[in-house]
Amino acid sequence: MPPYTIIYFPVRGRCEAMYMLLVDQGQSWKEEVVTMETWMKGSLKASCLYGQLPKFWDGDLTLYQSNAILQHLGHSLGLYRKDLQEAAALLDVVNDGVEDLRCKYILLIYTNYEAGKEEYVKAHTYLKPFETLLSQNEGGQAFTVGNQISFADYNLLDLLLIHQVLAPSCLDSLPLLSAYVARLRPRPKLKVFLASPEHVNRPINDNRKQ
Ligand code: 6SG
């Protein structure tokens, strides 16, 4: 029995970074995919702390909130630099930045896609802070913090990949981020996952906009 169970909708949404982390770290997990029809019945929603998915189990431990789950996996699998308090705080800075941009992206996708996409894409200064972050660590040749991958790197990678779908040229003027994506994507287990039908055929967002 895999120790982890993830209950979520049949979209990449807020769980793909988790799946990328688990795959890349050689972990297995059980996925329970909830259709809209099942969700609309209401009993699962009523059982969830905030009435939302994902819901996650690590053995007996039940968690909600995608970032809390990523951070828990970070602690459990040595992807949080818990040896260094300062590095852990810096990782939170990265991850909270990813969360802020993810919220803007979700707002665009679900509430303003047609009217807002052009402006969102044009104002692509939103990715610049992550270029700056990389430049401040090992000249951009490593990860967001330190020289080992962290939970925040998987979250950032997912964010960058979905932005490349939204605007294929969004990294063109950001050389360190471009190289970062080019370096992470071919990690052997991740490469297989990113090419798998499981990932490729899973819509990014529930409304099919991307
Ligand atoms: C939405 O927002 O797909 N969870 C979502 N929606 C259902 O009833 N801060 C936390 C976190 O980081 C945010 C959780 C997140 O974990 S994910 C959720 O549970 C609800 O509120 C994106 C997504 N949404 C659309 C969707 C399809 C089928 C069920 C949810 C639309 C909403 C309900 C039915 C149709 Fe639907």
Coordinates of C-alpha atoms and ligand atoms in Angstrom, one line a residue:
M1 CA 0.0 0.0 0.0
P2 CA 1.5 3.4 -0.9
P3 CA 1.6 5.7 2.1
Y4 CA 0.1 8.6 0.3
T5 CA -3.5 9.0 -1.0
I6 CA -4.5 12.1 -2.9
I7 CA -8.1 12.9 -3.7
Y8 CA -8.6 15.5 -6.4
F9 CA -10.5 16.4 -9.6
P10 CA -9.4 15.1 -13.0
V11 CA -7.3 18.2 -13.7
R12 CA -3.7 19.3 -13.1
G13 CA -4.8 22.3 -11.1
R14 CA -3.4 22.3 -7.6
C15 CA -2.0 18.8 -7.6
E16 CA 0.4 18.5 -10.5
A17 CA 3.4 19.9 -8.6
M18 CA 2.7 17.2 -5.9
Y19 CA 2.6 14.5 -8.5
M20 CA 5.9 15.8 -10.1
L21 CA 7.5 15.8 -6.6
L22 CA 6.4 12.3 -5.8
V23 CA 7.4 10.9 -9.2
D24 CA 10.8 12.5 -9.2
Q25 CA 11.5 11.3 -5.6
G26 CA 10.6 7.7 -6.6
Q27 CA 7.5 7.6 -4.4
S28 CA 4.2 5.9 -5.1
W29 CA 0.8 7.2 -4.2
K30 CA -2.9 6.3 -4.6
E31 CA -5.0 8.7 -6.5
E32 CA -8.8 9.0 -6.1
V33 CA -10.2 11.0 -8.9
V34 CA -13.5 12.8 -8.2
T35 CA -15.8 13.7 -11.0
M36 CA -17.9 16.8 -10.9
E37 CA -21.0 14.5 -10.7
T38 CA -19.7 12.9 -7.5
W39 CA -18.5 16.2 -6.0
M40 CA -21.9 17.8 -6.7
K41 CA -23.6 15.1 -4.5
G42 CA -22.1 17.1 -1.6
S43 CA -21.1 14.4 0.9
L44 CA -17.4 14.5 0.1
K45 CA -17.4 18.3 0.1
A46 CA -19.1 18.3 3.5
S47 CA -16.4 16.0 4.8
C48 CA -13.5 18.3 3.7
L49 CA -12.2 20.8 6.3
Y50 CA -12.6 23.8 3.9
G51 CA -15.1 22.2 1.6
Q52 CA -12.4 21.9 -1.1
L53 CA -10.0 19.4 -2.6
P54 CA -7.2 18.3 -2.6
K55 CA -7.6 16.0 0.4
F56 CA -4.5 14.1 1.3
W57 CA -3.5 11.2 3.6
D58 CA -0.1 10.2 4.8
G59 CA -1.0 7.1 6.7
D60 CA -3.3 8.4 9.5
L61 CA -2.5 12.0 8.9
T62 CA -5.2 13.9 6.9
L63 CA -4.2 17.1 5.3
Y64 CA -5.9 19.9 3.2
Q65 CA -4.4 22.8 1.4
S66 CA -2.0 22.1 -1.5
N67 CA 0.9 24.1 -0.2
A68 CA 0.7 22.5 3.2
I69 CA 0.8 19.1 1.5
L70 CA 3.8 20.2 -0.5
Q71 CA 5.5 21.4 2.6
H72 CA 4.7 18.2 4.5
L73 CA 6.2 16.2 1.6
G74 CA 9.2 18.5 1.7
H75 CA 9.7 17.8 5.4
S76 CA 9.2 14.0 5.0
L77 CA 11.3 13.5 2.0
G78 CA 14.2 15.9 2.8
L79 CA 13.2 18.6 0.3
Y80 CA 12.8 21.4 2.9
R81 CA 16.4 22.0 4.0
K82 CA 15.3 21.5 7.6
D83 CA 19.0 21.4 8.5
L84 CA 19.2 25.1 7.8
Q85 CA 16.5 27.4 9.2
E86 CA 17.5 30.2 6.9
A87 CA 17.2 28.1 3.8
A88 CA 13.8 26.9 4.9
A89 CA 12.6 30.4 5.3
L90 CA 13.9 31.3 1.8
L91 CA 12.1 28.3 0.4
D92 CA 8.9 29.7 1.9
V93 CA 9.6 33.0 0.2
V94 CA 9.8 31.2 -3.1
N95 CA 6.7 29.0 -2.5
D96 CA 4.6 32.0 -1.4
G97 CA 5.6 33.8 -4.5
V98 CA 4.5 30.8 -6.6
E99 CA 1.2 30.8 -4.7
D100 CA 0.6 34.5 -5.4
L101 CA 1.2 34.1 -9.1
R102 CA -0.9 30.9 -9.2
C103 CA -3.8 32.8 -7.7
K104 CA -3.5 35.5 -10.4
Y105 CA -3.4 32.8 -13.1
I106 CA -6.4 31.0 -11.6
L107 CA -8.3 34.3 -11.5
L108 CA -7.5 34.9 -15.2
I109 CA -8.4 31.3 -16.3
Y110 CA -11.7 31.1 -14.3
T111 CA -13.0 34.7 -14.4
N112 CA -11.4 36.8 -17.2
Y113 CA -9.8 34.6 -19.8
E114 CA -11.2 36.1 -23.0
A115 CA -11.0 39.7 -21.9
G116 CA -7.8 39.5 -19.8
K117 CA -5.5 37.0 -21.4
E118 CA -3.8 39.5 -23.8
E119 CA -3.0 42.0 -21.0
Y120 CA -1.9 39.2 -18.6
V121 CA 0.5 37.8 -21.2
K122 CA 1.8 41.2 -22.3
A123 CA 2.6 42.3 -18.7
H124 CA 4.9 39.3 -18.4
T125 CA 6.9 41.0 -15.6
Y126 CA 5.2 38.6 -13.3
L127 CA 7.8 35.9 -14.0
K128 CA 10.7 38.3 -13.5
P129 CA 11.0 37.8 -9.7
F130 CA 11.7 34.2 -10.2
E131 CA 14.5 35.1 -12.7
T132 CA 15.9 37.4 -9.9
L133 CA 15.6 34.6 -7.3
L134 CA 17.6 32.2 -9.5
S135 CA 20.3 34.9 -10.2
Q136 CA 20.8 35.2 -6.5
N137 CA 21.7 31.5 -6.0
E138 CA 24.8 30.0 -7.7
G139 CA 24.4 32.4 -10.7
G140 CA 21.2 30.6 -11.6
Q141 CA 22.9 27.3 -12.3
A142 CA 21.3 25.4 -9.5
F143 CA 17.8 25.5 -7.8
T144 CA 15.8 28.3 -6.3
V145 CA 17.6 27.9 -2.9
G146 CA 20.8 25.9 -2.3
N147 CA 22.1 23.2 -4.5
Q148 CA 19.4 20.6 -4.1
I149 CA 15.9 20.4 -5.3
S150 CA 13.1 21.4 -3.0
F151 CA 9.3 21.2 -2.8
A152 CA 9.2 24.8 -4.0
D153 CA 11.1 23.9 -7.2
Y154 CA 8.4 21.5 -8.2
N155 CA 5.8 24.1 -7.5
L156 CA 7.7 26.7 -9.5
L157 CA 8.3 24.2 -12.4
D158 CA 4.6 23.5 -12.6
L159 CA 3.8 27.2 -12.6
L160 CA 6.3 27.8 -15.4
L161 CA 5.1 24.9 -17.5
I162 CA 1.5 26.1 -17.3
H163 CA 2.6 29.6 -18.2
Q164 CA 4.4 28.2 -21.2
V165 CA 1.1 26.8 -22.4
L166 CA -0.6 30.1 -21.8
A167 CA 2.1 32.1 -23.5
P168 CA 4.7 29.9 -25.3
S169 CA 7.3 32.7 -25.5
C170 CA 6.9 33.8 -21.8
L171 CA 10.4 32.7 -20.9
D172 CA 12.2 34.0 -24.0
S173 CA 13.6 37.0 -22.3
L174 CA 14.4 35.2 -19.0
P175 CA 17.5 33.1 -19.7
L176 CA 18.0 31.7 -16.2
L177 CA 14.4 30.5 -16.0
S178 CA 14.6 29.0 -19.5
A179 CA 17.7 27.1 -18.6
Y180 CA 16.2 26.0 -15.3
V181 CA 13.2 24.5 -17.0
A182 CA 15.5 22.9 -19.6
R183 CA 17.5 21.4 -16.8
L184 CA 14.6 20.1 -14.7
R185 CA 12.4 18.6 -17.4
P186 CA 14.9 15.9 -18.4
R187 CA 15.3 14.5 -14.9
P188 CA 14.8 10.8 -15.7
K189 CA 11.6 10.0 -13.7
L190 CA 10.1 13.5 -14.4
K191 CA 10.8 13.2 -18.1
V192 CA 8.8 9.9 -18.3
F193 CA 6.0 11.4 -16.2
L194 CA 5.8 14.6 -18.3
A195 CA 5.5 12.5 -21.5
S196 CA 3.0 10.1 -20.0
P197 CA -0.7 10.1 -21.2
E198 CA -1.6 10.5 -17.5
H199 CA 0.0 14.0 -17.5
V200 CA -0.4 15.0 -21.1
N201 CA -4.1 14.2 -21.3
R202 CA -5.0 15.7 -17.9
P203 CA -6.5 19.1 -18.6
I204 CA -4.7 21.9 -16.8
N205 CA -7.9 23.5 -15.7
D206 CA -11.5 22.3 -15.2
N207 CA -13.0 24.8 -17.6
R208 CA -10.5 23.6 -20.3
K209 CA -9.0 27.0 -20.7
Q210 CA -5.2 27.2 -20.7
Ligands
6SG1 C1 -10.8 24.1 -6.9 O1 -9.4 25.9 -4.9 O2 -10.7 22.3 -10.8 N1 -9.9 23.6 -4.7 C2 -11.0 23.7 -5.6 N2 -13.3 23.4 -5.8 C3 -14.6 22.8 -5.5 O3 -16.6 23.2 -4.4 N3 -6.2 26.8 -1.1 C4 -6.7 25.5 -1.6 C5 -5.5 24.6 -1.9 O4 -4.5 25.1 -2.2 C6 -7.5 25.7 -2.8 C7 -8.3 24.5 -3.2 C8 -8.9 24.6 -4.5 O5 -5.6 23.4 -1.7 S1 -9.4 23.3 -7.7 C9 -12.2 23.0 -5.1 O6 -12.2 22.2 -4.3 C10 -15.4 23.7 -4.6 O7 -15.0 24.7 -4.1 C11 -9.7 23.8 -9.4 C12 -10.9 23.2 -10.1 N4 -12.1 23.7 -9.8 C13 -13.3 23.3 -10.6 C14 -14.0 22.1 -10.1 C15 -14.5 21.1 -10.9 C16 -15.3 20.1 -10.3 C17 -15.2 20.5 -8.9 C18 -14.3 21.7 -8.8 C19 -16.9 23.7 -10.4 C20 -16.8 23.8 -9.0 C21 -17.5 22.7 -8.5 C22 -18.1 22.1 -9.5 C23 -17.8 22.7 -10.6 FE1 -16.1 21.9 -9.7

